[in-house]
């Protein structure tokens, strides 16, 4: 007989989901996903673009509710699909009212789904878009720490709003560089996995004022719900784990990361949707 999984905690202070892929969630209707997120006090959700095929869909989703937002960008997996027309679309919509960042962009040398030189070129081109539009960026970096640092160094003066290195699983070198340069680091359900002590080490070294909470749903469902499709409603488990690892009250984690999210994506020090 299986034990009932622990209920999702609900905190008094709202939480912001800074990174998910609503158009990838298949196990529940969108209305149910959003209702469950609201039930656990998720105040805002940012759904992330990754490919030429879902740029428009992300824009559509950002209009479904006042508290939904989106990004525009091409993931390194799809870097070889990046064209002048795709860039024009990102530029056209990258500063729309409900679009809060350029992303998900970056480098992925783990899967190598696209030529590395092409990944680097596309990463640079999209960082320039963010500079031109005065938008933050959402960065994906996997097994590419040195090149990520090298490229970001070229944009230190011009990329004034910085952004987040999401789903951070890289080493302490990239973490230290990002922290020193004023970036946020995004943490998700990986932090709850038994074998992810390397990620918990990075959480320990990251100031709470530079941490963002995310799910990366439908991927990386946190303990104790691993095996199910991830969804924004599971975000409180990530907050709990950050609290445990940093040995600070969960209310402080929720409150501080909320303001970090508003500062990063909404140009606000604090507000309600």
mmCIF file of C-alpha atoms in Angstrom:
data_model
loop_
_atom_site.group_PDB
_atom_site.id
_atom_site.type_symbol
_atom_site.label_atom_id
_atom_site.label_comp_id
_atom_site.label_asym_id
_atom_site.label_seq_id
_atom_site.Cartn_x
_atom_site.Cartn_y
_atom_site.Cartn_z
ATOM 1 C CA UNK A 1 0.000 0.000 0.000
ATOM 2 C CA UNK A 2 1.494 3.358 -1.047
ATOM 3 C CA UNK A 3 1.612 6.260 1.356
ATOM 4 C CA UNK A 4 -0.207 9.487 0.516
ATOM 5 C CA UNK A 5 2.224 12.131 -0.606
ATOM 6 C CA UNK A 6 2.571 15.202 1.552
ATOM 7 C CA UNK A 7 0.268 18.059 0.609
ATOM 8 C CA UNK A 8 1.787 21.025 -1.177
ATOM 9 C CA UNK A 9 2.556 23.704 1.425
ATOM 10 C CA UNK A 10 0.824 27.057 1.096
ATOM 11 C CA UNK A 11 2.675 30.105 2.378
ATOM 12 C CA UNK A 12 1.116 33.367 3.469
ATOM 13 C CA UNK A 13 3.391 35.406 1.204
ATOM 14 C CA UNK A 14 2.893 34.893 -2.552
ATOM 15 C CA UNK A 15 5.484 33.216 -4.773
ATOM 16 C CA UNK A 16 6.506 34.002 -8.348
ATOM 17 C CA UNK A 17 7.143 31.156 -10.793
ATOM 18 C CA UNK A 18 10.013 32.535 -12.874
ATOM 19 C CA UNK A 19 10.500 29.688 -15.361
ATOM 20 C CA UNK A 20 8.106 27.100 -16.769
ATOM 21 C CA UNK A 21 6.859 25.952 -20.157
ATOM 22 C CA UNK A 22 3.068 26.047 -19.982
ATOM 23 C CA UNK A 23 2.676 24.975 -23.592
ATOM 24 C CA UNK A 24 4.557 21.732 -22.840
ATOM 25 C CA UNK A 25 2.278 20.631 -19.975
ATOM 26 C CA UNK A 26 -0.030 17.842 -21.143
ATOM 27 C CA UNK A 27 -1.423 16.014 -18.092
ATOM 28 C CA UNK A 28 -4.022 18.637 -17.145
ATOM 29 C CA UNK A 29 -6.001 21.342 -18.937
ATOM 30 C CA UNK A 30 -4.410 24.773 -18.731
ATOM 31 C CA UNK A 31 -7.269 26.143 -16.646
ATOM 32 C CA UNK A 32 -6.697 23.442 -14.012
ATOM 33 C CA UNK A 33 -2.939 24.060 -13.974
ATOM 34 C CA UNK A 34 -3.477 27.760 -13.404
ATOM 35 C CA UNK A 35 -6.169 27.220 -10.767
ATOM 36 C CA UNK A 36 -3.903 24.897 -8.803
ATOM 37 C CA UNK A 37 -1.076 27.437 -8.998
ATOM 38 C CA UNK A 38 -3.362 30.121 -7.585
ATOM 39 C CA UNK A 39 -4.514 27.762 -4.838
ATOM 40 C CA UNK A 40 -0.951 27.536 -3.486
ATOM 41 C CA UNK A 41 -0.475 31.314 -3.730
ATOM 42 C CA UNK A 42 1.532 31.535 -6.948
ATOM 43 C CA UNK A 43 0.988 35.181 -7.836
ATOM 44 C CA UNK A 44 2.743 35.419 -11.214
ATOM 45 C CA UNK A 45 3.983 32.892 -13.763
ATOM 46 C CA UNK A 46 6.579 33.401 -16.476
ATOM 47 C CA UNK A 47 6.310 30.914 -19.349
ATOM 48 C CA UNK A 48 9.420 30.580 -21.465
ATOM 49 C CA UNK A 49 9.994 30.516 -25.218
ATOM 50 C CA UNK A 50 12.572 28.093 -26.617
ATOM 51 C CA UNK A 51 12.095 27.668 -30.372
ATOM 52 C CA UNK A 52 10.836 29.426 -33.486
ATOM 53 C CA UNK A 53 7.743 27.207 -33.274
ATOM 54 C CA UNK A 54 6.605 28.417 -29.869
ATOM 55 C CA UNK A 55 7.414 32.145 -29.892
ATOM 56 C CA UNK A 56 3.860 33.018 -30.884
ATOM 57 C CA UNK A 57 2.307 30.461 -28.526
ATOM 58 C CA UNK A 58 4.161 31.954 -25.565
ATOM 59 C CA UNK A 59 2.847 35.389 -26.511
ATOM 60 C CA UNK A 60 -0.678 33.954 -26.652
ATOM 61 C CA UNK A 61 -0.306 32.328 -23.249
ATOM 62 C CA UNK A 62 0.909 35.588 -21.722
ATOM 63 C CA UNK A 63 -2.481 37.075 -22.609
ATOM 64 C CA UNK A 64 -4.568 34.328 -20.958
ATOM 65 C CA UNK A 65 -4.525 36.024 -17.547
ATOM 66 C CA UNK A 66 -3.194 39.317 -16.152
ATOM 67 C CA UNK A 67 -0.699 37.414 -13.995
ATOM 68 C CA UNK A 68 0.868 35.405 -16.841
ATOM 69 C CA UNK A 69 3.989 36.660 -18.582
ATOM 70 C CA UNK A 70 6.318 35.341 -21.264
ATOM 71 C CA UNK A 71 9.729 35.599 -22.882
ATOM 72 C CA UNK A 72 11.027 35.513 -26.442
ATOM 73 C CA UNK A 73 14.177 33.654 -27.399
ATOM 74 C CA UNK A 74 15.741 30.569 -28.950
ATOM 75 C CA UNK A 75 17.225 27.775 -26.828
ATOM 76 C CA UNK A 76 20.708 26.514 -27.781
ATOM 77 C CA UNK A 77 19.187 23.180 -28.815
ATOM 78 C CA UNK A 78 17.479 25.051 -31.676
ATOM 79 C CA UNK A 79 20.316 27.445 -32.492
ATOM 80 C CA UNK A 80 20.609 26.096 -36.036
ATOM 81 C CA UNK A 81 16.997 27.193 -36.667
ATOM 82 C CA UNK A 82 17.874 30.798 -35.850
ATOM 83 C CA UNK A 83 17.412 33.047 -38.879
ATOM 84 C CA UNK A 84 17.154 36.749 -39.609
ATOM 85 C CA UNK A 85 13.375 36.334 -39.697
ATOM 86 C CA UNK A 86 13.366 34.690 -36.256
ATOM 87 C CA UNK A 87 15.532 37.492 -34.914
ATOM 88 C CA UNK A 88 13.156 40.055 -36.381
ATOM 89 C CA UNK A 89 10.235 38.366 -34.608
ATOM 90 C CA UNK A 90 12.065 38.399 -31.271
ATOM 91 C CA UNK A 91 12.957 42.050 -31.744
ATOM 92 C CA UNK A 92 9.410 42.956 -32.740
ATOM 93 C CA UNK A 93 7.827 41.349 -29.679
ATOM 94 C CA UNK A 94 10.681 41.332 -27.169
ATOM 95 C CA UNK A 95 9.433 44.465 -25.455
ATOM 96 C CA UNK A 96 5.686 43.752 -25.611
ATOM 97 C CA UNK A 97 3.828 44.602 -22.403
ATOM 98 C CA UNK A 98 3.592 40.968 -21.255
ATOM 99 C CA UNK A 99 7.076 39.923 -22.432
ATOM 100 C CA UNK A 100 9.566 40.293 -19.590
ATOM 101 C CA UNK A 101 12.861 38.875 -20.915
ATOM 102 C CA UNK A 102 14.871 37.562 -23.846
ATOM 103 C CA UNK A 103 15.235 33.841 -23.375
ATOM 104 C CA UNK A 104 15.730 30.976 -23.038
ATOM 105 C CA UNK A 105 19.131 31.500 -24.626
ATOM 106 C CA UNK A 106 22.630 30.218 -24.009
ATOM 107 C CA UNK A 107 24.903 27.227 -24.543
ATOM 108 C CA UNK A 108 24.420 23.481 -24.114
ATOM 109 C CA UNK A 109 27.515 21.346 -24.648
ATOM 110 C CA UNK A 110 25.985 18.338 -22.892
ATOM 111 C CA UNK A 111 23.553 17.386 -25.636
ATOM 112 C CA UNK A 112 25.291 19.268 -28.465
ATOM 113 C CA UNK A 113 22.056 19.392 -30.456
ATOM 114 C CA UNK A 114 23.495 22.300 -32.424
ATOM 115 C CA UNK A 115 27.018 23.096 -33.588
ATOM 116 C CA UNK A 116 28.882 24.847 -30.784
ATOM 117 C CA UNK A 117 30.083 27.708 -32.954
ATOM 118 C CA UNK A 118 26.496 28.319 -34.051
ATOM 119 C CA UNK A 119 25.334 28.220 -30.433
ATOM 120 C CA UNK A 120 27.880 30.873 -29.499
ATOM 121 C CA UNK A 121 26.915 33.124 -32.409
ATOM 122 C CA UNK A 122 23.185 32.832 -31.666
ATOM 123 C CA UNK A 123 23.799 33.442 -27.966
ATOM 124 C CA UNK A 124 25.687 36.648 -28.781
ATOM 125 C CA UNK A 125 23.034 37.837 -31.222
ATOM 126 C CA UNK A 126 20.273 37.392 -28.670
ATOM 127 C CA UNK A 127 22.265 39.063 -25.894
ATOM 128 C CA UNK A 128 22.548 42.031 -28.239
ATOM 129 C CA UNK A 129 18.771 42.042 -28.652
ATOM 130 C CA UNK A 130 18.423 42.236 -24.877
ATOM 131 C CA UNK A 131 20.852 45.142 -24.792
ATOM 132 C CA UNK A 132 18.991 46.971 -27.551
ATOM 133 C CA UNK A 133 15.582 46.407 -25.920
ATOM 134 C CA UNK A 134 16.822 46.985 -22.358
ATOM 135 C CA UNK A 135 15.481 43.593 -21.290
ATOM 136 C CA UNK A 136 16.913 40.995 -18.895
ATOM 137 C CA UNK A 137 17.876 37.578 -20.204
ATOM 138 C CA UNK A 138 17.119 33.998 -19.181
ATOM 139 C CA UNK A 139 20.249 31.916 -19.705
ATOM 140 C CA UNK A 140 20.664 28.166 -20.139
ATOM 141 C CA UNK A 141 24.225 26.952 -19.589
ATOM 142 C CA UNK A 142 25.147 23.279 -19.419
ATOM 143 C CA UNK A 143 28.715 21.953 -19.564
ATOM 144 C CA UNK A 144 29.691 25.322 -21.051
ATOM 145 C CA UNK A 145 30.866 27.363 -18.079
ATOM 146 C CA UNK A 146 34.014 28.859 -19.623
ATOM 147 C CA UNK A 147 32.375 29.944 -22.873
ATOM 148 C CA UNK A 148 29.360 31.331 -21.013
ATOM 149 C CA UNK A 149 31.651 33.491 -18.873
ATOM 150 C CA UNK A 150 33.708 34.597 -21.876
ATOM 151 C CA UNK A 151 30.635 35.697 -23.811
ATOM 152 C CA UNK A 152 28.975 37.415 -20.863
ATOM 153 C CA UNK A 153 32.185 39.341 -20.188
ATOM 154 C CA UNK A 154 31.798 40.983 -23.593
ATOM 155 C CA UNK A 155 28.364 42.279 -22.558
ATOM 156 C CA UNK A 156 29.141 43.405 -19.014
ATOM 157 C CA UNK A 157 28.838 47.107 -19.813
ATOM 158 C CA UNK A 158 25.878 46.966 -22.193
ATOM 159 C CA UNK A 159 23.603 44.304 -20.639
ATOM 160 C CA UNK A 160 22.517 46.555 -17.815
ATOM 161 C CA UNK A 161 19.499 44.571 -16.576
ATOM 162 C CA UNK A 162 21.353 41.262 -16.338
ATOM 163 C CA UNK A 163 18.816 38.482 -15.616
ATOM 164 C CA UNK A 164 19.109 34.880 -14.465
ATOM 165 C CA UNK A 165 21.126 31.770 -15.158
ATOM 166 C CA UNK A 166 18.251 29.356 -14.774
ATOM 167 C CA UNK A 167 18.221 25.770 -13.527
ATOM 168 C CA UNK A 168 21.724 26.307 -12.226
ATOM 169 C CA UNK A 169 23.764 23.095 -12.297
ATOM 170 C CA UNK A 170 27.117 24.584 -13.307
ATOM 171 C CA UNK A 171 30.256 24.843 -11.232
ATOM 172 C CA UNK A 172 31.284 27.369 -8.590
ATOM 173 C CA UNK A 173 33.355 29.353 -11.087
ATOM 174 C CA UNK A 174 30.365 30.382 -13.170
ATOM 175 C CA UNK A 175 28.322 30.867 -10.009
ATOM 176 C CA UNK A 176 30.900 33.224 -8.498
ATOM 177 C CA UNK A 177 31.238 35.174 -11.731
ATOM 178 C CA UNK A 178 27.465 35.544 -12.049
ATOM 179 C CA UNK A 179 27.009 36.552 -8.413
ATOM 180 C CA UNK A 180 29.792 39.127 -8.606
ATOM 181 C CA UNK A 181 28.288 40.577 -11.784
ATOM 182 C CA UNK A 182 24.817 40.958 -10.275
ATOM 183 C CA UNK A 183 23.038 38.036 -11.933
ATOM 184 C CA UNK A 184 20.413 35.898 -10.229
ATOM 185 C CA UNK A 185 20.667 32.117 -10.145
ATOM 186 C CA UNK A 186 17.520 30.062 -10.649
ATOM 187 C CA UNK A 187 16.904 26.870 -8.656
ATOM 188 C CA UNK A 188 14.217 24.240 -9.132
ATOM 189 C CA UNK A 189 13.328 20.675 -8.223
ATOM 190 C CA UNK A 190 16.871 19.460 -8.877
ATOM 191 C CA UNK A 191 17.741 20.943 -5.485
ATOM 192 C CA UNK A 192 15.508 18.291 -3.867
ATOM 193 C CA UNK A 193 17.146 15.315 -5.626
ATOM 194 C CA UNK A 194 19.263 13.022 -3.447
ATOM 195 C CA UNK A 195 22.336 13.181 -5.682
ATOM 196 C CA UNK A 196 22.278 16.955 -6.294
ATOM 197 C CA UNK A 197 24.611 18.043 -3.490
ATOM 198 C CA UNK A 198 26.564 20.075 -6.062
ATOM 199 C CA UNK A 199 23.468 22.209 -6.640
ATOM 200 C CA UNK A 200 22.870 22.578 -2.917
ATOM 201 C CA UNK A 201 26.493 23.739 -2.548
ATOM 202 C CA UNK A 202 25.767 26.531 -5.040
ATOM 203 C CA UNK A 203 22.611 27.474 -3.136
ATOM 204 C CA UNK A 204 24.738 27.803 0.014
ATOM 205 C CA UNK A 205 27.154 30.202 -1.702
ATOM 206 C CA UNK A 206 24.473 32.302 -3.412
ATOM 207 C CA UNK A 207 23.176 35.326 -1.482
ATOM 208 C CA UNK A 208 19.448 35.011 -0.867
ATOM 209 C CA UNK A 209 19.051 38.364 -2.622
ATOM 210 C CA UNK A 210 20.204 36.745 -5.874
ATOM 211 C CA UNK A 211 18.110 33.548 -5.853
ATOM 212 C CA UNK A 212 15.036 32.966 -8.007
ATOM 213 C CA UNK A 213 12.574 30.083 -7.623
ATOM 214 C CA UNK A 214 11.407 28.130 -10.659
ATOM 215 C CA UNK A 215 10.021 24.748 -11.630
ATOM 216 C CA UNK A 216 11.081 24.384 -15.296
ATOM 217 C CA UNK A 217 7.775 22.507 -15.611
ATOM 218 C CA UNK A 218 6.967 20.035 -17.052
ATOM 219 C CA UNK A 219 10.512 18.887 -16.256
ATOM 220 C CA UNK A 220 12.360 18.260 -12.967
ATOM 221 C CA UNK A 221 9.438 17.607 -10.641
ATOM 222 C CA UNK A 222 10.604 18.032 -7.034
ATOM 223 C CA UNK A 223 10.529 15.438 -4.292
ATOM 224 C CA UNK A 224 8.052 14.145 -3.122
ATOM 225 C CA UNK A 225 6.221 14.218 -6.472
ATOM 226 C CA UNK A 226 8.974 12.914 -8.748
ATOM 227 C CA UNK A 227 7.502 10.746 -11.471
ATOM 228 C CA UNK A 228 4.621 13.120 -12.133
ATOM 229 C CA UNK A 229 4.585 15.885 -14.702
ATOM 230 C CA UNK A 230 5.909 19.020 -13.052
ATOM 231 C CA UNK A 231 3.718 22.123 -12.719
ATOM 232 C CA UNK A 232 3.975 25.581 -11.132
ATOM 233 C CA UNK A 233 1.963 24.394 -8.108
ATOM 234 C CA UNK A 234 4.993 22.398 -6.902
ATOM 235 C CA UNK A 235 7.117 25.537 -6.484
ATOM 236 C CA UNK A 236 6.640 25.668 -2.666
ATOM 237 C CA UNK A 237 8.770 22.525 -2.344
ATOM 238 C CA UNK A 238 11.669 24.383 -3.957
ATOM 239 C CA UNK A 239 11.232 27.242 -1.487
ATOM 240 C CA UNK A 240 11.313 24.750 1.367
ATOM 241 C CA UNK A 241 14.536 23.168 0.126
ATOM 242 C CA UNK A 242 16.276 26.535 -0.285
ATOM 243 C CA UNK A 243 15.201 27.371 3.260
ATOM 244 C CA UNK A 244 16.602 24.097 4.562
ATOM 245 C CA UNK A 245 19.905 24.384 2.696
ATOM 246 C CA UNK A 246 20.518 28.014 3.618
ATOM 247 C CA UNK A 247 19.217 27.512 7.163
ATOM 248 C CA UNK A 248 16.933 30.521 7.039
ATOM 249 C CA UNK A 249 13.162 30.673 7.612
ATOM 250 C CA UNK A 250 11.059 29.681 4.629
ATOM 251 C CA UNK A 251 9.048 32.886 4.995
ATOM 252 C CA UNK A 252 12.259 34.838 4.420
ATOM 253 C CA UNK A 253 13.043 32.756 1.342
ATOM 254 C CA UNK A 254 9.588 33.300 -0.114
ATOM 255 C CA UNK A 255 9.530 37.013 0.632
ATOM 256 C CA UNK A 256 13.054 37.744 -0.637
ATOM 257 C CA UNK A 257 12.844 35.665 -3.811
ATOM 258 C CA UNK A 258 9.498 37.314 -4.572
ATOM 259 C CA UNK A 259 11.130 40.739 -4.540
ATOM 260 C CA UNK A 260 14.121 39.390 -6.488
ATOM 261 C CA UNK A 261 11.714 38.227 -9.193
ATOM 262 C CA UNK A 262 9.919 41.552 -9.401
ATOM 263 C CA UNK A 263 13.213 43.416 -9.549
ATOM 264 C CA UNK A 264 14.578 41.145 -12.285
ATOM 265 C CA UNK A 265 11.574 40.836 -14.575
ATOM 266 C CA UNK A 266 9.141 43.594 -13.734
ATOM 267 C CA UNK A 267 11.329 46.596 -12.844
ATOM 268 C CA UNK A 268 9.595 46.658 -9.458
ATOM 269 C CA UNK A 269 10.928 46.464 -5.932
ATOM 270 C CA UNK A 270 7.639 44.990 -4.728
ATOM 271 C CA UNK A 271 3.999 44.893 -5.803
ATOM 272 C CA UNK A 272 0.960 42.710 -6.170
ATOM 273 C CA UNK A 273 -0.444 41.539 -9.477
#
